[in-house]
CSV table of C-alpha atoms and ligand atoms in Angstrom, one decimal:
chain,number,residue,atom,x,y,z
T,1,UNK,CA,-44.5,-45.1,8.0
T,2,UNK,CA,-43.1,-41.7,7.1
T,3,UNK,CA,-43.3,-38.6,9.2
T,4,UNK,CA,-42.4,-35.3,7.6
T,5,UNK,CA,-41.7,-31.8,8.8
T,6,UNK,CA,-40.9,-28.4,7.4
T,7,UNK,CA,-37.5,-29.6,6.2
T,8,UNK,CA,-39.0,-31.6,3.3
T,9,UNK,CA,-40.5,-28.4,1.9
T,10,UNK,CA,-37.5,-26.2,2.5
T,11,UNK,CA,-36.0,-26.9,-1.0
T,12,UNK,CA,-39.4,-25.9,-2.5
T,13,UNK,CA,-38.9,-22.4,-1.0
T,14,UNK,CA,-41.0,-22.6,2.1
T,15,UNK,CA,-39.1,-21.4,5.2
T,16,UNK,CA,-38.9,-23.8,8.1
T,17,UNK,CA,-40.3,-22.8,11.5
T,18,UNK,CA,-37.1,-22.8,13.4
T,19,UNK,CA,-34.7,-21.9,10.6
T,20,UNK,CA,-33.2,-18.4,10.0
T,21,UNK,CA,-36.4,-17.1,8.3
T,22,UNK,CA,-38.7,-18.8,10.8
T,23,UNK,CA,-39.6,-15.8,12.9
T,24,UNK,CA,-42.8,-13.8,12.3
T,25,UNK,CA,-42.3,-10.1,13.1
T,26,UNK,CA,-39.6,-11.1,15.4
T,27,UNK,CA,-41.8,-13.5,17.4
T,28,UNK,CA,-41.6,-17.3,17.7
T,29,UNK,CA,-44.3,-19.5,16.2
T,30,UNK,CA,-45.0,-20.9,19.7
T,31,UNK,CA,-46.0,-17.4,20.8
T,32,UNK,CA,-48.2,-16.5,17.8
T,33,UNK,CA,-49.9,-19.7,16.9
T,34,UNK,CA,-51.6,-20.7,20.1
T,35,UNK,CA,-55.1,-21.7,21.0
T,36,UNK,CA,-55.2,-19.0,23.6
T,37,UNK,CA,-54.2,-16.3,21.0
T,38,UNK,CA,-57.3,-17.1,18.9
T,39,UNK,CA,-59.4,-15.6,21.8
T,40,UNK,CA,-57.0,-12.9,22.7
T,41,UNK,CA,-56.0,-11.8,19.1
T,42,UNK,CA,-57.9,-13.8,16.5
T,43,UNK,CA,-56.8,-11.3,13.8
T,44,UNK,CA,-53.2,-11.6,14.7
T,45,UNK,CA,-53.5,-15.4,14.3
T,46,UNK,CA,-55.4,-15.0,11.0
T,47,UNK,CA,-52.9,-12.5,9.7
T,48,UNK,CA,-50.0,-14.9,10.5
T,49,UNK,CA,-51.7,-17.7,8.5
T,50,UNK,CA,-52.8,-15.2,5.7
T,51,UNK,CA,-49.1,-14.5,5.3
T,52,UNK,CA,-48.2,-18.1,5.2
T,53,UNK,CA,-50.9,-18.8,2.6
T,54,UNK,CA,-49.7,-15.9,0.4
T,55,UNK,CA,-46.1,-16.9,0.9
T,56,UNK,CA,-46.5,-20.3,-0.7
T,57,UNK,CA,-48.1,-19.2,-3.9
T,58,UNK,CA,-46.5,-20.9,-6.9
T,59,UNK,CA,-44.4,-23.3,-4.9
T,60,UNK,CA,-44.0,-26.8,-6.2
T,61,UNK,CA,-43.2,-30.2,-4.7
T,62,UNK,CA,-39.5,-31.2,-4.9
T,63,UNK,CA,-37.7,-34.5,-5.5
T,64,UNK,CA,-38.3,-35.6,-1.9
T,65,UNK,CA,-42.1,-35.3,-2.1
T,66,UNK,CA,-42.0,-37.1,-5.4
T,67,UNK,CA,-39.8,-39.9,-4.0
T,68,UNK,CA,-42.4,-40.6,-1.4
T,69,UNK,CA,-45.1,-40.9,-4.1
T,70,UNK,CA,-42.9,-43.4,-5.8
T,71,UNK,CA,-42.5,-45.4,-2.6
T,72,UNK,CA,-46.3,-45.4,-2.0
T,73,UNK,CA,-46.9,-46.5,-5.6
T,74,UNK,CA,-44.6,-49.5,-5.0
T,75,UNK,CA,-45.9,-50.6,-1.6
T,76,UNK,CA,-49.5,-49.4,-1.8
T,77,UNK,CA,-51.7,-49.7,1.2
T,78,UNK,CA,-48.7,-50.7,3.4
T,79,UNK,CA,-47.5,-47.1,3.2
T,80,UNK,CA,-48.7,-44.2,5.4
T,81,UNK,CA,-47.5,-40.7,5.3
T,82,UNK,CA,-48.1,-38.4,8.3
T,83,UNK,CA,-47.1,-34.8,7.9
T,84,UNK,CA,-46.8,-32.0,10.4
T,85,UNK,CA,-46.8,-29.6,7.4
T,86,UNK,CA,-49.8,-27.5,6.6
T,87,UNK,CA,-48.6,-26.8,3.0
T,88,UNK,CA,-50.2,-28.9,0.2
T,89,UNK,CA,-47.0,-30.2,-1.4
T,90,UNK,CA,-47.5,-33.9,-0.6
T,91,UNK,CA,-51.0,-34.0,-2.2
T,92,UNK,CA,-49.7,-31.8,-5.1
T,93,UNK,CA,-47.0,-34.4,-5.7
T,94,UNK,CA,-49.6,-37.2,-5.6
T,95,UNK,CA,-49.4,-38.8,-2.1
T,96,UNK,CA,-52.7,-40.6,-1.3
T,97,UNK,CA,-52.5,-42.2,2.1
T,98,UNK,CA,-51.7,-38.9,3.9
T,99,UNK,CA,-52.6,-37.5,7.3
T,100,UNK,CA,-52.1,-33.7,7.9
T,101,UNK,CA,-51.8,-34.0,11.7
T,102,UNK,CA,-51.4,-30.3,12.1
T,103,UNK,CA,-54.2,-29.3,9.7
T,104,UNK,CA,-54.0,-27.6,6.4
T,105,UNK,CA,-53.3,-24.0,5.3
T,106,UNK,CA,-56.0,-24.0,2.6
T,107,UNK,CA,-58.7,-25.0,5.0
T,108,UNK,CA,-60.7,-22.7,7.3
T,109,UNK,CA,-62.7,-23.3,10.4
T,110,UNK,CA,-65.7,-21.4,11.7
T,111,UNK,CA,-66.0,-21.3,15.5
T,112,UNK,CA,-69.7,-20.5,15.2
T,113,UNK,CA,-71.0,-23.4,13.1
T,114,UNK,CA,-67.9,-25.7,13.4
T,115,UNK,CA,-67.6,-26.2,9.7
T,116,UNK,CA,-64.3,-26.5,7.9
T,117,UNK,CA,-63.9,-25.8,4.2
T,118,UNK,CA,-61.3,-25.2,1.4
T,119,UNK,CA,-60.2,-21.5,1.5
T,120,UNK,CA,-57.8,-19.4,-0.6
T,121,UNK,CA,-56.9,-15.8,0.0
T,122,UNK,CA,-57.0,-13.7,3.2
T,123,UNK,CA,-59.3,-14.0,6.2
T,124,UNK,CA,-60.3,-10.5,7.2
T,125,UNK,CA,-62.4,-9.3,10.1
T,126,UNK,CA,-65.3,-8.8,7.7
T,127,UNK,CA,-65.0,-12.1,6.0
T,128,UNK,CA,-68.2,-14.1,6.6
T,129,UNK,CA,-68.3,-17.9,7.1
T,130,UNK,CA,-69.3,-19.5,3.8
T,131,UNK,CA,-71.6,-21.9,5.6
T,132,UNK,CA,-73.4,-19.9,8.3
T,133,UNK,CA,-72.7,-16.3,7.2
T,134,UNK,CA,-71.4,-15.1,10.5
T,135,UNK,CA,-68.4,-12.7,10.6
T,136,UNK,CA,-65.7,-12.7,13.2
T,137,UNK,CA,-65.7,-16.4,13.8
T,138,UNK,CA,-63.2,-17.7,11.2
T,139,UNK,CA,-59.8,-19.1,12.1
T,140,UNK,CA,-57.3,-21.3,10.3
T,141,UNK,CA,-58.0,-25.1,10.3
T,142,UNK,CA,-54.6,-25.8,11.7
T,143,UNK,CA,-53.6,-27.3,15.0
T,144,UNK,CA,-52.3,-24.5,17.3
T,145,UNK,CA,-50.1,-24.9,20.3
T,146,UNK,CA,-52.3,-26.1,23.1
T,147,UNK,CA,-54.6,-28.1,20.7
T,148,UNK,CA,-54.8,-31.8,20.0
T,149,UNK,CA,-53.3,-33.0,16.6
T,150,UNK,CA,-55.7,-34.6,14.2
T,151,UNK,CA,-56.3,-38.3,13.7
T,152,UNK,CA,-54.2,-39.5,16.6
T,153,UNK,CA,-56.0,-42.9,16.7
T,154,UNK,CA,-55.0,-43.7,13.1
T,155,UNK,CA,-51.4,-42.5,13.8
T,156,UNK,CA,-50.9,-44.5,16.9
T,157,UNK,CA,-52.3,-47.6,15.1
T,158,UNK,CA,-49.8,-47.1,12.3
T,159,UNK,CA,-46.9,-46.5,14.7
T,160,UNK,CA,-47.6,-49.7,16.6
T,161,UNK,CA,-47.9,-51.7,13.4
T,162,UNK,CA,-45.1,-50.4,11.1
T,163,UNK,CA,-41.8,-52.2,10.5
T,164,UNK,CA,-40.0,-49.0,9.3
T,165,UNK,CA,-40.5,-45.5,10.6
T,166,UNK,CA,-38.7,-42.7,8.8
T,167,UNK,CA,-38.8,-39.1,10.1
T,168,UNK,CA,-37.8,-36.5,7.4
T,169,UNK,CA,-37.0,-32.8,8.0
T,170,UNK,CA,-38.4,-32.4,11.4
T,171,UNK,CA,-36.5,-30.8,14.4
T,172,UNK,CA,-38.1,-33.2,16.8
T,173,UNK,CA,-39.0,-30.6,19.4
T,174,UNK,CA,-42.8,-30.4,19.0
T,175,UNK,CA,-44.9,-33.1,20.7
T,176,UNK,CA,-46.5,-35.5,20.2
T,177,UNK,CA,-44.8,-35.9,16.8
T,178,UNK,CA,-41.3,-35.7,18.4
T,179,UNK,CA,-42.2,-38.8,20.4
T,180,UNK,CA,-43.4,-41.0,17.5
T,181,UNK,CA,-39.9,-42.5,17.0
T,182,UNK,CA,-40.0,-43.9,20.6
T,183,UNK,CA,-43.4,-45.5,20.1
T,184,UNK,CA,-42.5,-47.0,16.7
T,185,UNK,CA,-39.2,-48.3,18.1
T,186,UNK,CA,-40.8,-49.8,21.2
T,187,UNK,CA,-43.2,-51.8,18.9
T,188,UNK,CA,-40.2,-53.1,17.0
T,189,UNK,CA,-39.9,-50.8,13.9
T,190,UNK,CA,-36.5,-49.9,12.5
T,191,UNK,CA,-36.2,-46.1,12.8
T,192,UNK,CA,-34.4,-43.7,10.4
T,193,UNK,CA,-34.0,-40.0,10.8
T,194,UNK,CA,-33.3,-38.0,7.6
T,195,UNK,CA,-32.3,-34.4,8.2
T,196,UNK,CA,-30.0,-31.7,7.0
T,197,UNK,CA,-28.4,-31.6,10.5
T,198,UNK,CA,-28.6,-33.4,13.8
T,199,UNK,CA,-31.6,-32.8,15.9
T,200,UNK,CA,-32.6,-32.9,19.6
T,201,UNK,CA,-34.1,-36.4,18.9
T,202,UNK,CA,-31.3,-37.8,16.8
T,203,UNK,CA,-30.3,-40.0,19.7
T,204,UNK,CA,-33.6,-41.9,19.5
T,205,UNK,CA,-33.1,-43.2,16.0
T,206,UNK,CA,-31.4,-46.4,15.1
T,207,UNK,CA,-30.1,-44.9,11.8
T,208,UNK,CA,-29.4,-41.4,10.6
T,209,UNK,CA,-29.0,-40.0,7.2
T,210,UNK,CA,-27.7,-36.4,6.9
T,211,UNK,CA,-28.2,-34.2,3.9
T,212,UNK,CA,-30.8,-32.2,1.9
T,213,UNK,CA,-34.1,-34.1,1.6
T,214,UNK,CA,-34.2,-33.9,-2.2
T,215,UNK,CA,-31.1,-36.1,-2.4
T,216,UNK,CA,-31.3,-38.2,0.7
T,217,UNK,CA,-35.0,-39.2,0.4
T,218,UNK,CA,-34.6,-40.1,-3.2
T,219,UNK,CA,-31.7,-42.3,-2.4
T,220,UNK,CA,-33.4,-43.9,0.6
T,221,UNK,CA,-36.6,-44.7,-1.4
T,222,UNK,CA,-34.5,-46.3,-4.2
T,223,UNK,CA,-32.8,-48.4,-1.5
T,224,UNK,CA,-36.0,-49.5,0.1
T,225,UNK,CA,-37.6,-50.5,-3.2
T,226,UNK,CA,-34.4,-52.1,-4.4
T,227,UNK,CA,-33.5,-49.9,-7.4
G,301,OAD,P1,-38.7,-27.0,12.2
G,301,OAD,O1,-38.6,-25.7,11.6
G,301,OAD,O2,-38.7,-27.1,13.7
G,301,OAD,O3,-37.5,-28.0,11.8
G,301,OAD,C1,-37.2,-28.1,10.4
G,301,OAD,C2,-36.1,-29.2,10.3
G,301,OAD,O4,-35.8,-29.4,8.9
G,301,OAD,C3,-34.8,-28.9,11.0
G,301,OAD,O5,-34.4,-30.0,11.8
G,301,OAD,C4,-33.8,-28.7,9.8
G,301,OAD,O6,-32.5,-29.2,10.1
G,301,OAD,C5,-34.4,-29.6,8.8
G,301,OAD,N1,-34.2,-29.1,7.4
G,301,OAD,C6,-34.0,-27.9,6.9
G,301,OAD,N2,-33.8,-27.9,5.6
G,301,OAD,C7,-33.7,-29.2,5.2
G,301,OAD,C8,-33.5,-29.9,4.0
G,301,OAD,N3,-33.3,-29.3,2.8
G,301,OAD,N4,-33.5,-31.3,4.0
G,301,OAD,C9,-33.7,-31.9,5.1
G,301,OAD,N5,-33.9,-31.3,6.3
G,301,OAD,C10,-34.0,-30.0,6.4
G,301,OAD,O7,-40.0,-27.7,11.6
G,301,OAD,P2,-40.9,-28.9,12.1
G,301,OAD,O8,-40.0,-29.9,12.8
G,301,OAD,O9,-41.7,-29.4,11.0
G,301,OAD,O10,-46.5,-26.9,14.2
G,301,OAD,O11,-41.8,-28.2,13.2
G,301,OAD,C11,-42.7,-28.9,13.9
G,301,OAD,C12,-44.0,-28.1,14.1
G,301,OAD,O12,-43.6,-26.8,14.8
G,301,OAD,C13,-44.7,-27.6,12.9
G,301,OAD,O13,-45.5,-28.5,12.3
G,301,OAD,C14,-45.5,-26.4,13.4
G,301,OAD,C15,-44.4,-25.8,14.2
G,301,OAD,O14,-44.7,-24.9,15.1
G,301,OAD,C16,-47.6,-26.2,14.4
G,301,OAD,O15,-47.8,-25.2,13.9
G,301,OAD,C17,-48.6,-26.8,15.4
């Protein structure tokens, strides 16, 4: 089982949340992207995600995304990838058994009819829902602070049944993902952290690999599959 965070996409040119470019108009993501903010300032939230959507135009998967595809192609159904990232780089690289636990940037949700659908471009105040036609009810189909991540049943099942848990490029401060290492470890999995630097959760991992994801993930995958 592999968990990824913003660090795996950093070398593709997408800023991480807590890195030097991680602030939005000087505000922390925890203050902008909240469930409560959708009701207080829906357009501020949409604007934040409009900018994120525009900001990743033309980005491409890097060697780390590709290495995970190679791993999946070797071990097939025994592989599961859970990403906290809302960018589409894992699926662009070719990952199949993939859960976007924090939702997807190119998906939109309507609070009037509860539909979600593929969306490109900017959500504006006057943008109507493609399904019900209502305006003023769209929001990003992403998990905001104060909301439940998606597909937790499947994730907990995988955590309690995996023999290897690898966390790549995540700072380990946002729950529940930050606690996955403890669940996997408790059920007997070997745990590996791959990160450019030590994190607040490093102490929980049995093994740590430090360095840029494009190199370290490629080497780790080759080791796992015996190349
Ligand atoms: P963060 O921005 O908190 O952490 C990124 C991590 O990637 C840091 O630990 C960096 O050291 C590491 N990193 C940076 N460049 C790297 C590289 N080239 N190779 C390897 N590691 C590198 O991002 P996340 O942990 O993903 O949630 O953040 C978790 C959640 O917080 C996000 O999913 C998002 C955010 O708020 C929601 O929006 C709900």
